Amino acid sequence: MILWEEESLNDREKIFEFLYDFNPEAADKTDDIIEAKVENLLVQPQMGGQREGIRGRLLIISEISMIVFFWIEDDIIRIMRVLHQKQKFPMD
């Protein structure tokens, strides 16, 4: 099961709104890609890597320059954040 935490949903909304102002089609496509890549975690939950100093795992979506930070708890995949690769991940 995938659980989108509130912060990750807010991230997706901000990304969508930012892109929509320039190109609504790109906004839709980007959100679809994020959704599809995260859904892949249901089949391969250990996909992605780890980064020193950051709890959990990360999934790099290179075609849209995004990183999805997630935790695995039993059979739940918790999506914590969705950030552009150039954004600094908050350490709190």
Coordinates of N, CA and C in Angstrom, one line a residue:
M1 N 0.8 -1.2 0.0 CA 0.0 0.0 0.0 C 0.9 1.2 0.0
I2 N 0.5 2.2 -0.8 CA 1.2 3.5 -0.8 C 0.4 4.5 -0.1
L3 N 1.1 5.2 0.8 CA 0.5 6.3 1.6 C 1.2 7.6 1.3
W4 N 0.5 8.5 0.7 CA 1.1 9.8 0.4 C 0.9 10.7 1.7
E5 N 2.0 11.1 2.3 CA 1.9 12.0 3.5 C 1.5 13.4 3.0
E6 N 0.9 14.2 3.9 CA 0.4 15.5 3.5 C 1.5 16.3 2.9
E7 N 2.7 16.3 3.4 CA 3.8 17.1 2.9 C 4.1 16.7 1.4
S8 N 4.1 15.4 1.1 CA 4.3 15.0 -0.3 C 3.2 15.4 -1.2
L9 N 2.0 15.4 -0.7 CA 0.9 15.9 -1.6 C 1.0 17.4 -1.8
N10 N 1.4 18.1 -0.8 CA 1.7 19.6 -1.0 C 2.8 19.8 -2.0
D11 N 3.8 19.0 -1.9 CA 4.9 19.1 -2.9 C 4.4 18.9 -4.3
R12 N 3.6 17.8 -4.5 CA 3.1 17.6 -5.8 C 2.2 18.7 -6.3
E13 N 1.4 19.3 -5.4 CA 0.5 20.4 -5.8 C 1.3 21.6 -6.2
K14 N 2.4 21.9 -5.5 CA 3.3 23.0 -5.8 C 3.9 22.8 -7.2
I15 N 4.4 21.6 -7.4 CA 5.1 21.3 -8.7 C 4.1 21.5 -9.8
F16 N 2.9 20.9 -9.6 CA 1.9 21.0 -10.7 C 1.5 22.5 -11.0
E17 N 1.2 23.3 -9.9 CA 0.9 24.7 -10.1 C 2.0 25.5 -10.8
F18 N 3.2 25.2 -10.4 CA 4.3 25.9 -11.0 C 4.4 25.6 -12.5
L19 N 4.3 24.4 -12.9 CA 4.4 24.0 -14.3 C 3.2 24.4 -15.1
Y20 N 2.0 24.4 -14.4 CA 0.8 24.7 -15.1 C 0.7 26.1 -15.7
D21 N 1.4 27.0 -14.9 CA 1.4 28.4 -15.4 C 2.1 28.5 -16.7
F22 N 3.1 27.7 -17.0 CA 3.9 27.7 -18.2 C 3.3 26.8 -19.3
N23 N 2.9 25.6 -18.8 CA 2.5 24.6 -19.8 C 1.6 23.5 -19.1
P24 N 0.3 23.7 -19.2 CA -0.6 22.8 -18.6 C -0.4 21.3 -19.0
E25 N 0.0 21.0 -20.2 CA 0.2 19.7 -20.6 C 1.5 19.1 -19.9
A26 N 2.5 19.9 -19.7 CA 3.7 19.4 -19.0 C 3.4 19.2 -17.6
A27 N 2.5 20.0 -17.0 CA 2.1 19.8 -15.6 C 1.4 18.4 -15.4
D28 N 0.5 18.1 -16.3 CA -0.2 16.8 -16.3 C 0.7 15.7 -16.5
K29 N 1.6 15.8 -17.4 CA 2.6 14.7 -17.8 C 3.5 14.5 -16.6
T30 N 4.0 15.5 -16.0 CA 4.9 15.4 -14.8 C 4.3 14.7 -13.7
D31 N 3.0 15.1 -13.4 CA 2.3 14.4 -12.3 C 2.1 13.0 -12.6
D32 N 1.7 12.7 -13.8 CA 1.5 11.3 -14.2 C 2.8 10.4 -14.1
I33 N 3.9 11.0 -14.4 CA 5.2 10.3 -14.3 C 5.5 10.1 -12.8
I34 N 5.3 11.1 -12.0 CA 5.5 10.9 -10.5 C 4.7 9.7 -10.0
E35 N 3.4 9.7 -10.3 CA 2.5 8.7 -9.9 C 2.9 7.3 -10.4
A36 N 3.2 7.2 -11.6 CA 3.6 5.9 -12.2 C 4.9 5.4 -11.6
K37 N 5.9 6.2 -11.4 CA 7.2 5.8 -10.8 C 7.0 5.3 -9.3
V38 N 6.1 6.1 -8.6 CA 5.9 5.7 -7.2 C 5.1 4.4 -7.2
E39 N 4.2 4.2 -8.1 CA 3.4 2.9 -8.2 C 4.4 1.7 -8.4
N40 N 5.5 1.9 -9.1 CA 6.5 0.9 -9.3 C 7.0 0.3 -8.0
L41 N 7.0 1.2 -6.9 CA 7.5 0.7 -5.6 C 6.6 -0.4 -5.0
L42 N 5.4 -0.6 -5.5 CA 4.6 -1.7 -5.0 C 5.2 -3.0 -5.5
V43 N 5.8 -3.0 -6.6 CA 6.4 -4.2 -7.1 C 7.9 -4.4 -6.6
Q44 N 8.6 -3.3 -6.5 CA 10.0 -3.3 -6.1 C 10.2 -2.2 -5.0
P45 N 9.7 -2.5 -3.8 CA 9.8 -1.5 -2.7 C 11.2 -1.1 -2.3
Q46 N 12.2 -1.9 -2.6 CA 13.6 -1.5 -2.3 C 14.3 -0.8 -3.4
M47 N 13.5 -0.4 -4.4 CA 14.1 0.3 -5.6 C 14.5 1.7 -5.0
G48 N 15.5 2.3 -5.6 CA 16.0 3.5 -5.1 C 17.2 3.3 -4.2
G49 N 17.7 4.4 -3.6 CA 18.8 4.2 -2.8 C 18.7 5.0 -1.5
Q50 N 19.8 5.1 -0.8 CA 19.8 5.8 0.5 C 20.8 6.9 0.4
R51 N 20.6 7.9 1.2 CA 21.6 9.0 1.2 C 22.0 9.2 2.7
E52 N 23.3 9.4 2.9 CA 23.7 9.5 4.3 C 23.1 10.8 4.9
G53 N 22.6 10.6 6.1 CA 22.1 11.7 6.8 C 20.6 11.9 6.6
I54 N 20.0 11.1 5.7 CA 18.6 11.2 5.4 C 17.9 9.9 5.7
R55 N 16.9 9.9 6.6 CA 16.2 8.7 7.0 C 15.4 8.2 5.8
G56 N 15.3 7.0 5.6 CA 14.5 6.4 4.5 C 15.3 6.2 3.2
R57 N 14.5 6.1 2.1 CA 15.1 5.8 0.8 C 14.7 6.9 -0.1
L58 N 15.3 7.0 -1.3 CA 15.0 7.9 -2.3 C 14.9 7.3 -3.6
L59 N 14.0 7.8 -4.4 CA 13.7 7.3 -5.8 C 14.0 8.5 -6.7
I60 N 15.0 8.4 -7.5 CA 15.3 9.4 -8.5 C 14.5 9.2 -9.8
I61 N 13.8 10.3 -10.2 CA 13.0 10.2 -11.4 C 13.8 11.1 -12.4
S62 N 14.7 10.6 -13.1 CA 15.7 11.4 -13.8 C 15.0 12.1 -15.0
E63 N 14.0 11.6 -15.6 CA 13.4 12.2 -16.8 C 12.7 13.5 -16.5
I64 N 12.4 13.7 -15.2 CA 11.8 15.0 -14.8 C 12.5 15.7 -13.7
S65 N 13.7 15.2 -13.4 CA 14.6 15.8 -12.4 C 14.0 15.9 -11.0
M66 N 13.3 14.9 -10.6 CA 12.6 14.8 -9.3 C 13.2 13.7 -8.4
I67 N 13.1 13.9 -7.1 CA 13.5 12.9 -6.1 C 12.3 12.7 -5.2
V68 N 11.9 11.4 -5.0 CA 10.8 11.0 -4.1 C 11.5 10.4 -2.9
F69 N 11.2 10.9 -1.7 CA 11.7 10.4 -0.5 C 10.7 9.5 0.2
F70 N 11.0 8.3 0.6 CA 10.0 7.4 1.1 C 10.6 6.5 2.2
W71 N 9.7 6.0 3.1 CA 10.0 5.1 4.1 C 9.2 3.8 3.9
I72 N 9.7 2.7 4.3 CA 9.0 1.5 4.2 C 8.7 1.0 5.6
E73 N 7.4 0.8 6.0 CA 7.0 0.3 7.3 C 6.1 -0.9 7.0
D74 N 6.7 -2.1 7.3 CA 5.9 -3.3 7.0 C 5.5 -3.3 5.6
D75 N 4.2 -3.3 5.3 CA 3.7 -3.4 3.9 C 3.2 -2.0 3.4
I76 N 3.6 -0.9 4.1 CA 3.2 0.4 3.8 C 4.4 1.2 3.3
I77 N 4.3 1.8 2.1 CA 5.3 2.7 1.6 C 4.8 4.1 1.8
R78 N 5.5 4.8 2.7 CA 5.1 6.2 3.0 C 5.9 7.2 2.2
I79 N 5.2 7.9 1.3 CA 5.8 8.9 0.5 C 5.9 10.2 1.3
M80 N 7.1 10.6 1.6 CA 7.3 11.7 2.5 C 7.5 13.1 1.8
R81 N 8.2 13.1 0.8 CA 8.5 14.3 0.0 C 8.7 14.0 -1.5
V82 N 8.4 15.0 -2.3 CA 8.7 15.0 -3.7 C 9.3 16.3 -4.0
L83 N 10.6 16.3 -4.4 CA 11.3 17.6 -4.6 C 12.1 17.5 -5.9
H84 N 12.3 18.7 -6.4 CA 13.2 18.8 -7.6 C 14.6 18.5 -7.1
Q85 N 15.4 17.9 -8.0 CA 16.8 17.5 -7.6 C 17.6 18.6 -7.1
K86 N 17.4 19.8 -7.5 CA 18.2 21.0 -7.0 C 17.7 21.5 -5.7
Q87 N 16.6 21.1 -5.2 CA 16.1 21.5 -3.9 C 16.9 20.8 -2.8
K88 N 17.1 21.5 -1.7 CA 17.7 20.9 -0.5 C 16.7 20.2 0.3
F89 N 17.0 18.9 0.6 CA 16.0 18.2 1.5 C 16.1 18.7 2.9
P90 N 14.9 19.1 3.5 CA 14.9 19.5 4.9 C 15.3 18.4 5.8
M91 N 16.2 18.6 6.7 CA 16.7 17.6 7.6 C 15.9 17.4 8.9
D92 N 14.9 18.1 9.1 CA 14.1 18.0 10.4 C 13.2 16.8 10.4

